[in-house]
Amino acid sequence: MATNYQPSNAFSFFSKGWRDVRDSADADLRLMKDRANSFKNLATSFESEIENFLNSAAPAFSVPAISSPPPAEIEFVKKLQPKLSEIRRAYSSPDFSKKVLEKWRPSAKIRIDLSAIKNAIVSEEFGDGIVDFERGFKGRRLSFWEGFKGEIESESETRVWEPIRVLKTRIKEFEKRSSSFDGFKNSEFLEKLKSSLKSMYKEPQESKEVPPLDVPELLAYFVKQSGPFLDQLGVSRDTCDKIVESLYSKRKNQFLLQSLSGEESSLLGNGNINDELDLRIASVLQSTGHRYEGHAKQDLSNKERHVAIVTTASLPWMTGTAVNPLFRAAYLSQSKKQKVTLLVPWLCESDQELVYPSNVTFTSPEEQEGYIRNWLEERIGFKADFKISFYPGKFSKSRRSIMPVGDTSQFIPSKDADIAILEEPEHLNWYHHGKRWTDKFNHVVGIVHTNYLEYIKREKNGALQAFFVKHINNWVTRAYCDKVLRLSAATQDVPKSVICNVHGVNPKFLKIGEMVAAERELGQKAFTKGAYFLGKMVWAKGYKEMIDLLGKHKTDLNGFKLDVFGSGEDAHEVQSAAKRLDLNLNFQKGRDHADDSLHRYKVFINPSISDVLCTATAEALAMGKFVVCADHPSNEFFTSFPNCLVYKTPEDFVVKVKEALANEPYPLTPEQRYKLSWEAATQRFMEYSELDQILNKENDSAKSGRDKGRLIGKSASMPNLSELADGGLAFAHYCLTGNEFLRLCTGATPGTRIFDKQHCKDLNLLPPQVENPIYGW
């Protein structure tokens, strides 16, 4: 559409455009001035930084072993200083600012051609009536910018940045020289810095084509993980391994080998189906990006470690589960790596009268704690720094043992719940209704003291009872322990267990042995008495075997006299049976094995086959005596001692007794004495329970000790179905033990699910209704 052309309108419009151009040029000029001043300030700042760098060059790039930098580096610094002065003069001179301003003076570069503008206006007369002044001026301004930029860049390359380029070159040469200088560690530091930065950024791993799991592989892995559960159902481990092998061998082909790396494939040639299956499962899970970290437990990396020892008996009851955990706590407390707490049962006064010998009773836990500490310090010879705490317990006459009352784990504060040692874990957890030990503690170790199956088989319907107790023991130890130590092969083979004697003897017995050896070296007769037997007078403690052997070979052992020391529930029956067979047995009251009246006996007779590890046998060997014992797994630890005479048949028993009475015992060597000590026992315990590695913060490698050298870490790459099964067993056990009727039907002592008022009074506990209130009544 055409528009009438009027010169007045055109010149007014041109005047307005000129003002815009002038304002824009003024703004550009001010901007350039500011940038010139900024650039000048930057140069000054850069110079000061360089000077600081030079002043600190010697200490920054030297190591303590070097007294002064090399001469080459000193020469470099001298050459660098003139260049810095040149930089300063270049940017500080008035000519620099003047030249910059001249470049931006509007008259120098911006020349407006009015005739060209007029022609442009006239050329648009018959257009659409829109005059694009902005485009024309924008082109002029861009041409100005390009010209100025080119001049500045060319000038800076030749004059301004040449010193900087020289500086960079000198620094690179300095780094090369320093790397070749012997003892100079700057380049090593830079490499470490680079590697640490690289470790912060991990390149995404290329995904490998891993074939998915098929049904036979899944079934094989399920059977493998269900091994302990199938074992309880009567399916042996060998049978499970054969099932796994038959299922997995169908999938073990070339296609699987190609899916793994070359190093992993080399592991498959060792013939171990379980290892191959684990690697196969791990490779599939890693290909999906899955990571399994297990249960989240509290982080104690920056805190002091705590060990809680929980046992089922306490002094003055002289039984193995009262004495041995006490010594264990004392010797573990000698290490500064951890604090130790010993948790023992507290009995009400009525139960104390049934359990503790010589009518000894205590009115408060503090009084009993003082008794325990005095007894211990008299025997170990040092002051043990550990804490003694109490939990409620009740004595069961039918089981002849102390049963825990309530949730035993609650008596260890959560802040100290780090490592738990359960002495007799099956006993502690038969009727445990509380928090799962492995959920509260970072590591739980069980120590099996007693062969319960052997005791139960002696009772009425013993075979049936032993069947159920066997599976219950498997259940609770698997659900509540991370590791189980069995003192000997005489104990039940429970899940997660290894065999190791982690008990020592009272140091007092070793001192008695040293005294006897010293007397013999002086030519004195150390042993003036014959044979004796010591133990709690119950049939299961070897009295039945002793009376049978002596009754059968009374003629062969004519004139043989045996002194018997012990007290117990079956004392009357045992004495009556010996009297009926007319055996030459002299019964006396029970006493401490370290009593002076027992030092002069030469032969200790122990025919028991129900013990797990007889403490009295170890004590007799420590005192330098002969020991005559049965060929039984409970005595395997002692067979390496020359004074231990093992018999296999009743006739052999007669031979060993006569041999012991006719000869003198061998003196113990220093190695044999150390093997019997609690120092050695504590060292074995730390090793087999993996506590030495855990306390040194190496539990990750300890838990997978058998898997060292594998390329795929199972614990971090795949979920452990065994842990899920353990959790299910623990939950089922918790539900069943929460019902009082079911507890009583399975033989629980009445009133052991929650502690009563007397326990609350003695231990200063809140009543259960207050501590765990039930709402809605």
XYZ file of N, CA, C and O in Angstrom, residues 208-362:
620
model
N 27.179 -55.771 29.473
C 27.487 -57.010 28.787
C 26.225 -57.836 28.658
O 25.369 -57.830 29.529
N 26.183 -58.534 27.598
C 25.033 -59.391 27.369
C 25.162 -60.617 28.261
O 26.015 -61.473 28.047
N 24.323 -60.697 29.297
C 24.324 -61.831 30.215
C 23.011 -62.566 30.048
O 21.936 -61.958 30.185
N 23.046 -63.836 29.743
C 21.784 -64.565 29.546
C 20.993 -64.628 30.838
O 21.568 -64.752 31.927
N 19.694 -64.529 30.767
C 18.868 -64.576 31.987
C 18.873 -65.965 32.611
O 19.237 -66.958 31.975
N 18.479 -65.997 33.876
C 18.395 -67.268 34.594
C 17.212 -68.083 34.078
O 16.141 -67.529 33.788
N 17.413 -69.378 34.004
C 16.295 -70.233 33.622
C 15.789 -70.969 34.862
O 16.320 -70.840 35.968
N 14.761 -71.750 34.674
C 14.099 -72.412 35.807
C 15.020 -73.385 36.535
O 15.077 -73.379 37.776
N 15.793 -74.245 35.858
C 16.694 -75.149 36.608
C 17.705 -74.414 37.475
O 18.022 -74.843 38.581
N 18.220 -73.274 36.964
C 19.181 -72.510 37.772
C 18.523 -71.923 39.011
O 19.100 -71.937 40.101
N 17.317 -71.397 38.852
C 16.600 -70.857 40.006
C 16.306 -71.941 41.031
O 16.452 -71.733 42.236
N 15.902 -73.103 40.564
C 15.631 -74.214 41.487
C 16.915 -74.660 42.187
O 16.899 -74.955 43.390
N 18.018 -74.705 41.428
C 19.281 -75.121 42.041
C 19.704 -74.146 43.129
O 20.138 -74.554 44.218
N 19.571 -72.847 42.869
C 19.953 -71.863 43.875
C 19.018 -71.901 45.078
O 19.447 -71.731 46.227
N 17.745 -72.137 44.848
C 16.787 -72.231 45.953
C 17.114 -73.422 46.854
O 17.084 -73.324 48.080
N 17.448 -74.559 46.243
C 17.808 -75.749 47.034
C 19.097 -75.494 47.802
O 19.229 -75.880 48.974
N 20.050 -74.818 47.165
C 21.326 -74.529 47.836
C 21.112 -73.657 49.067
O 21.675 -73.910 50.139
N 20.320 -72.595 48.936
C 20.080 -71.698 50.062
C 19.198 -72.344 51.131
O 19.242 -71.944 52.291
N 18.415 -73.314 50.769
C 17.503 -73.973 51.720
C 18.147 -75.173 52.385
O 17.455 -75.954 53.038
N 19.462 -75.325 52.237
C 20.137 -76.486 52.794
C 19.917 -76.690 54.287
O 19.540 -77.781 54.724
N 20.134 -75.646 55.137
C 19.903 -75.842 56.579
C 18.465 -76.211 56.917
O 18.210 -77.019 57.809
N 17.496 -75.626 56.199
C 16.104 -75.954 56.469
C 15.793 -77.391 56.052
O 15.101 -78.135 56.771
N 16.291 -77.819 54.893
C 16.077 -79.200 54.462
C 16.773 -80.179 55.390
O 16.299 -81.303 55.575
N 17.888 -79.745 55.981
C 18.585 -80.603 56.932
C 17.720 -80.903 58.149
O 17.743 -82.011 58.694
N 16.932 -79.918 58.556
C 16.022 -80.145 59.674
C 14.903 -81.116 59.297
O 14.350 -81.794 60.156
N 14.567 -81.181 58.022
C 13.528 -82.100 57.562
C 14.077 -83.488 57.280
O 13.323 -84.378 56.857
N 15.375 -83.683 57.492
C 15.964 -84.999 57.299
C 16.704 -85.169 55.994
O 17.217 -86.259 55.718
N 16.766 -84.130 55.158
C 17.486 -84.210 53.887
C 18.941 -83.819 54.147
O 19.217 -82.691 54.543
N 19.855 -84.733 53.928
C 21.256 -84.480 54.247
C 21.854 -83.454 53.288
O 21.322 -83.184 52.205
N 22.988 -82.896 53.689
C 23.662 -81.899 52.863
C 24.208 -82.506 51.584
O 24.227 -81.863 50.536
N 24.673 -83.748 51.660
C 25.167 -84.414 50.457
C 24.061 -84.572 49.430
O 24.285 -84.388 48.221
N 22.871 -84.902 49.902
C 21.740 -85.032 48.984
C 21.413 -83.694 48.335
O 21.139 -83.622 47.129
N 21.447 -82.615 49.124
C 21.182 -81.278 48.571
C 22.222 -80.905 47.519
O 21.883 -80.354 46.461
N 23.490 -81.242 47.779
C 24.542 -80.930 46.814
C 24.342 -81.697 45.513
O 24.577 -81.161 44.416
N 23.907 -82.936 45.621
C 23.659 -83.718 44.404
C 22.496 -83.153 43.603
O 22.529 -83.131 42.367
N 21.448 -82.683 44.311
C 20.307 -82.078 43.610
C 20.746 -80.810 42.897
O 20.391 -80.561 41.736
N 21.539 -79.987 43.589
C 22.031 -78.750 42.977
C 22.889 -79.055 41.755
O 22.767 -78.416 40.701
N 23.758 -80.053 41.875
C 24.634 -80.403 40.766
C 23.849 -80.896 39.558
O 24.138 -80.527 38.411
N 22.828 -81.727 39.794
C 22.035 -82.247 38.674
C 21.243 -81.148 37.981
O 21.099 -81.156 36.756
N 20.735 -80.181 38.765
C 19.957 -79.103 38.165
C 20.846 -78.123 37.416
O 20.522 -77.679 36.306
N 21.976 -77.800 37.991
C 22.831 -76.769 37.397
C 23.656 -77.299 36.228
O 24.001 -76.550 35.316
N 23.971 -78.595 36.246
C 24.790 -79.145 35.163
C 24.081 -79.071 33.820
O 24.729 -79.042 32.769
N 22.742 -79.005 33.841
C 22.004 -78.888 32.586
C 22.235 -77.531 31.920
O 22.105 -77.387 30.718
N 22.562 -76.532 32.716
C 22.746 -75.181 32.199
C 24.214 -74.846 31.953
O 24.541 -73.842 31.329
N 25.093 -75.677 32.477
C 26.524 -75.404 32.368
C 27.000 -75.789 30.967
O 27.324 -76.926 30.696
N 27.012 -74.827 30.090
C 27.395 -75.072 28.701
C 28.229 -73.899 28.186
O 28.537 -72.960 28.926
N 28.531 -73.961 26.919
C 29.393 -72.940 26.346
C 28.760 -71.560 26.336
O 29.441 -70.537 26.454
N 27.435 -71.533 26.223
C 26.741 -70.245 26.220
C 26.951 -69.505 27.529
O 27.116 -68.290 27.552
N 26.953 -70.229 28.642
C 27.198 -69.616 29.945
C 28.633 -69.142 30.056
O 28.914 -68.056 30.558
N 29.588 -69.947 29.571
C 30.985 -69.562 29.669
C 31.270 -68.281 28.893
O 32.066 -67.454 29.309
N 30.612 -68.096 27.745
C 30.826 -66.896 26.961
C 30.225 -65.664 27.608
O 30.623 -64.548 27.320
N 29.228 -65.872 28.487
C 28.575 -64.725 29.126
C 29.410 -64.126 30.232
O 29.175 -63.008 30.654
N 30.415 -64.874 30.701
C 31.286 -64.374 31.758
C 32.616 -63.943 31.169
O 32.974 -64.305 30.052
N 33.353 -63.139 31.921
C 34.669 -62.706 31.463
C 35.628 -63.876 31.479
O 35.369 -64.915 32.074
N 36.773 -63.674 30.839
C 37.742 -64.760 30.752
C 38.235 -65.198 32.096
O 38.394 -66.376 32.374
N 38.489 -64.241 33.022
C 38.980 -64.591 34.352
C 37.915 -65.316 35.129
O 38.183 -66.246 35.872
N 36.661 -64.896 34.997
C 35.590 -65.574 35.711
C 35.415 -66.984 35.180
O 35.155 -67.925 35.918
N 35.553 -67.146 33.862
C 35.372 -68.459 33.280
C 36.435 -69.425 33.779
O 36.180 -70.621 33.893
N 37.619 -68.925 34.065
C 38.664 -69.805 34.572
C 38.309 -70.384 35.914
O 38.760 -71.466 36.276
N 37.477 -69.659 36.677
C 37.068 -70.177 37.974
C 36.080 -71.325 37.848
O 35.896 -72.092 38.770
N 35.427 -71.420 36.705
C 34.413 -72.451 36.546
C 35.028 -73.812 36.283
O 34.326 -74.807 36.273
N 36.295 -73.846 36.050
C 36.910 -75.122 35.753
C 37.368 -75.867 36.982
O 37.988 -76.912 36.864
N 37.093 -75.351 38.190
C 37.589 -76.015 39.393
C 36.664 -77.115 39.875
O 36.955 -77.770 40.862
N 35.525 -77.324 39.211
C 34.635 -78.409 39.581
C 33.744 -78.135 40.754
O 32.995 -79.011 41.176
N 33.763 -76.951 41.339
C 32.919 -76.612 42.489
C 31.612 -76.024 41.974
O 31.553 -74.876 41.532
N 30.564 -76.822 42.034
C 29.273 -76.390 41.496
C 28.718 -75.216 42.280
O 28.147 -74.274 41.710
N 28.883 -75.220 43.597
C 28.348 -74.135 44.416
C 28.993 -72.795 44.060
O 28.310 -71.769 43.960
N 30.316 -72.810 43.858
C 30.997 -71.572 43.477
C 30.555 -71.091 42.102
O 30.338 -69.894 41.878
N 30.416 -72.019 41.168
C 29.980 -71.635 39.828
C 28.572 -71.045 39.852
O 28.286 -70.052 39.167
N 27.698 -71.636 40.657
C 26.331 -71.133 40.743
C 26.299 -69.754 41.377
O 25.544 -68.869 40.938
N 27.122 -69.554 42.389
C 27.178 -68.227 43.014
C 27.649 -67.170 42.020
O 27.099 -66.063 41.958
N 28.683 -67.491 41.261
C 29.183 -66.542 40.269
C 28.140 -66.262 39.191
O 28.013 -65.138 38.704
N 27.419 -67.283 38.812
C 26.378 -67.121 37.793
C 25.279 -66.181 38.284
O 24.876 -65.240 37.581
N 24.809 -66.389 39.505
C 23.760 -65.530 40.062
C 24.276 -64.102 40.206
O 23.590 -63.128 39.871
N 25.509 -63.970 40.687
C 26.065 -62.633 40.890
C 26.226 -61.888 39.574
O 25.979 -60.686 39.492
N 26.658 -62.592 38.527
C 26.842 -61.919 37.235
C 25.524 -61.428 36.672
O 25.455 -60.339 36.086
N 24.457 -62.210 36.841
C 23.152 -61.780 36.344
C 22.660 -60.563 37.109
O 22.156 -59.597 36.535
N 22.829 -60.581 38.442
C 22.370 -59.449 39.238
C 23.186 -58.194 38.947
O 22.648 -57.086 38.908
N 24.487 -58.357 38.739
C 25.308 -57.188 38.419
C 24.951 -56.602 37.062
O 25.046 -55.394 36.852
N 24.536 -57.452 36.135
C 24.150 -56.934 34.823
C 22.897 -56.075 34.889
O 22.668 -55.226 34.031
N 22.080 -56.273 35.921
C 20.884 -55.446 36.104
C 21.154 -54.199 36.927
O 20.264 -53.365 37.091
N 22.382 -54.073 37.468
C 22.707 -52.909 38.295
C 22.258 -53.040 39.729
O 22.325 -52.089 40.492
N 21.814 -54.241 40.139
C 21.303 -54.425 41.501
C 22.445 -54.505 42.482
O 23.466 -55.122 42.224
N 22.293 -53.858 43.613
C 23.270 -53.910 44.701
C 22.539 -54.211 45.987
O 21.557 -53.542 46.319
N 22.997 -55.243 46.711
C 22.360 -55.621 47.971
C 23.351 -55.421 49.095
O 24.446 -55.982 49.078
N 23.008 -54.611 50.073
C 23.941 -54.265 51.158
C 23.578 -54.937 52.467
O 24.210 -54.739 53.473
N 22.507 -55.717 52.498
C 22.143 -56.408 53.733
C 21.440 -55.505 54.712
O 20.964 -54.423 54.381
N 21.354 -55.960 55.980
C 20.664 -55.201 57.022
C 21.472 -53.955 57.381
O 22.686 -53.993 57.512
N 20.790 -52.859 57.550
C 21.449 -51.611 57.957
C 21.620 -51.606 59.465
O 20.655 -51.604 60.211
N 22.859 -51.643 59.924
C 23.138 -51.615 61.347
C 23.914 -50.358 61.663
O 24.520 -49.741 60.804
N 23.887 -49.997 62.913
C 24.452 -48.719 63.301
C 25.939 -48.665 62.986
O 26.661 -49.647 63.097
N 26.383 -47.511 62.571
C 27.775 -47.287 62.207
C 28.570 -46.925 63.449
O 28.328 -45.905 64.074
N 29.532 -47.799 63.792
C 30.349 -47.574 64.986
C 31.796 -47.314 64.609
O 32.700 -47.564 65.406
N 32.011 -46.828 63.368
C 33.388 -46.635 62.915
C 34.120 -45.600 63.748
O 35.324 -45.674 63.926
N 33.411 -44.601 64.266
C 34.053 -43.541 65.041
C 33.772 -43.664 66.537
O 33.967 -42.717 67.278
N 33.274 -44.807 66.968
C 32.931 -44.987 68.368
C 33.725 -46.158 68.937
O 34.225 -47.013 68.215
N 33.797 -46.220 70.255
C 34.502 -47.299 70.927
C 33.678 -48.573 70.824
O 32.460 -48.554 70.920
N 34.348 -49.688 70.625
C 33.660 -50.956 70.450
C 33.256 -51.522 71.809
O 33.940 -51.325 72.817
N 32.142 -52.252 71.821
C 31.599 -52.836 73.043
C 31.323 -54.315 72.802
O 30.781 -54.691 71.758
N 31.687 -55.134 73.783
C 31.430 -56.573 73.748
C 30.569 -56.922 74.951
O 30.940 -56.628 76.093
N 29.420 -57.538 74.692
C 28.515 -57.974 75.757
C 28.526 -59.496 75.807
O 28.220 -60.160 74.807
N 28.887 -60.054 76.953
C 28.910 -61.507 77.162
C 27.695 -61.880 78.005
O 27.561 -61.418 79.141
N 26.820 -62.690 77.449
C 25.581 -63.081 78.122
C 25.670 -64.565 78.442
O 25.898 -65.387 77.538
N 25.495 -64.924 79.699
C 25.611 -66.317 80.110
C 24.406 -66.739 80.934
O 23.559 -65.910 81.306
N 24.345 -68.023 81.244
C 23.155 -68.613 81.874
C 23.368 -68.988 83.333
O 22.470 -69.598 83.931
N 24.505 -68.656 83.916
C 24.756 -69.005 85.319
C 25.739 -68.003 85.899
O 26.397 -67.256 85.177
N 25.835 -68.006 87.214
C 26.713 -67.062 87.894
C 27.225 -67.674 89.187
O 26.591 -68.569 89.766
N 28.396 -67.184 89.599
C 28.923 -67.585 90.912
C 27.968 -67.119 92.004
O 27.259 -66.127 91.831
N 27.917 -67.857 93.094
C 28.801 -68.939 93.540
C 28.463 -70.333 93.031
O 28.991 -71.316 93.552
N 27.577 -70.445 92.037
C 27.325 -71.746 91.432
C 28.544 -72.120 90.588
O 28.823 -71.498 89.579
N 29.286 -73.133 91.006
C 30.527 -73.509 90.352
C 30.246 -74.428 89.170
O 30.498 -75.632 89.198
N 29.705 -73.845 88.114
C 29.443 -74.583 86.885
C 30.179 -73.919 85.733
O 30.615 -72.752 85.839
N 30.334 -74.650 84.626
C 31.139 -74.141 83.522
C 30.634 -72.846 82.939
O 31.431 -71.966 82.573
N 29.306 -72.677 82.838
C 28.755 -71.452 82.251
C 28.797 -70.274 83.206
O 28.449 -69.157 82.809
N 29.203 -70.493 84.442
C 29.416 -69.393 85.383
C 30.884 -68.986 85.439
O 31.211 -67.792 85.506
N 31.782 -69.958 85.369
C 33.208 -69.697 85.543
C 33.859 -69.236 84.245
O 34.549 -68.210 84.206
N 33.639 -69.995 83.164
C 34.343 -69.687 81.917
C 33.969 -68.335 81.308
O 34.862 -67.604 80.863
N 32.700 -67.936 81.251
C 32.406 -66.584 80.745
C 33.021 -65.478 81.605
O 33.377 -64.419 81.091
N 33.150 -65.734 82.910
C 33.766 -64.753 83.787
C 35.235 -64.548 83.427
O 35.718 -63.413 83.337
N 35.967 -65.652 83.210
C 37.363 -65.527 82.781
C 37.450 -64.896 81.388
O 38.369 -64.106 81.116
N 36.522 -65.240 80.521
C 36.557 -64.667 79.175
C 36.409 -63.145 79.230
O 37.096 -62.400 78.529
N 35.484 -62.676 80.057
C 35.288 -61.228 80.208
C 36.548 -60.558 80.755
O 36.937 -59.470 80.308
N 37.191 -61.209 81.718
C 38.383 -60.618 82.326
C 39.519 -60.481 81.321
O 40.185 -59.437 81.244
N 39.746 -61.515 80.515
C 40.872 -61.473 79.590
C 40.558 -60.656 78.343
O 41.470 -60.070 77.745
N 39.306 -60.588 77.935
C 38.947 -59.702 76.826
C 39.077 -58.236 77.224
O 39.380 -57.377 76.396
N 38.837 -57.951 78.507
C 38.909 -56.562 78.964
C 40.339 -56.038 79.022
O 40.548 -54.838 79.181
N 41.338 -56.933 78.900
C 42.720 -56.479 78.901
C 43.071 -55.701 77.640
O 43.998 -54.897 77.645
N 42.340 -55.939 76.569
C 42.573 -55.201 75.333
C 41.894 -53.843 75.406
O 40.776 -53.706 75.899
N 42.573 -52.829 74.879
C 42.025 -51.472 74.881
C 41.123 -51.211 73.683
O 40.572 -50.121 73.550
N 40.956 -52.210 72.834
C 40.143 -52.017 71.639
C 38.653 -51.989 71.946
O 37.868 -51.494 71.161
N 38.237 -52.565 73.064
C 36.820 -52.677 73.344
C 36.555 -52.625 74.844
O 37.438 -52.906 75.654
N 35.335 -52.234 75.177
C 34.844 -52.336 76.539
C 33.982 -53.595 76.648
O 33.324 -53.985 75.689
N 33.976 -54.207 77.842
C 33.325 -55.501 78.020
C 32.265 -55.391 79.112
O 32.495 -54.756 80.151
N 31.128 -56.017 78.866
C 30.057 -56.136 79.857
C 29.699 -57.603 80.000
O 29.480 -58.292 78.994
N 29.642 -58.093 81.224
C 29.221 -59.459 81.515
C 27.806 -59.413 82.076
O 27.565 -58.776 83.106
N 26.875 -60.074 81.398
C 25.471 -60.087 81.796
C 25.132 -61.461 82.357
O 25.180 -62.466 81.636
N 24.812 -61.513 83.651
C 24.560 -62.779 84.346
C 23.155 -62.766 84.939
O 22.559 -61.706 85.136
N 22.584 -63.948 85.224
C 21.215 -63.988 85.764
C 21.174 -63.615 87.246
O 22.090 -63.937 88.019
N 20.097 -62.947 87.619
C 19.824 -62.652 89.016
C 18.654 -63.516 89.477
O 17.596 -63.532 88.849
N 18.868 -64.241 90.575
C 17.835 -65.115 91.134
C 17.259 -64.496 92.397
O 17.984 -63.888 93.192
N 15.958 -64.655 92.553
C 15.336 -64.251 93.813
C 15.875 -65.135 94.941
O 16.431 -66.211 94.712
N 15.695 -64.681 96.157
C 16.305 -65.381 97.302
C 15.844 -66.821 97.400
O 16.626 -67.712 97.771
N 14.584 -67.097 97.059
C 14.075 -68.474 97.134
C 14.799 -69.381 96.142
O 15.072 -70.554 96.457
N 15.130 -68.867 94.966
C 15.873 -69.681 93.998
C 17.350 -69.767 94.358
O 18.002 -70.780 94.075
N 17.893 -68.737 94.982
C 19.295 -68.788 95.396
C 19.530 -69.937 96.371
O 20.563 -70.616 96.322
N 18.575 -70.164 97.241
C 18.720 -71.243 98.228
C 18.761 -72.610 97.562
O 19.360 -73.551 98.098
N 18.131 -72.729 96.371
C 18.122 -74.005 95.658
C 19.386 -74.220 94.830
O 19.762 -75.361 94.561
N 20.039 -73.145 94.430
C 21.134 -73.247 93.466
C 22.492 -73.086 94.120
O 23.400 -73.908 93.918
N 22.682 -72.048 94.911
C 24.011 -71.713 95.411
C 24.402 -72.618 96.573
O 23.583 -72.917 97.468
N 25.664 -73.077 96.597
C 26.106 -74.021 97.633
C 26.282 -73.344 98.991
O 26.418 -72.115 99.086
N 26.281 -74.162 100.008
C 26.543 -73.732 101.389
C 25.580 -72.645 101.857
O 25.947 -71.786 102.673
N 24.357 -72.659 101.299
C 23.312 -71.707 101.709
C 23.743 -70.248 101.540
O 23.344 -69.369 102.316
N 24.566 -69.972 100.536
C 24.998 -68.600 100.255
C 23.874 -67.875 99.516
O 23.361 -68.362 98.511
N 23.485 -66.716 100.034
C 22.461 -65.895 99.388
C 22.900 -64.432 99.388
O 23.765 -64.029 100.169
N 22.273 -63.661 98.499
C 22.584 -62.242 98.359
C 21.282 -61.453 98.390
O 20.257 -61.875 97.842
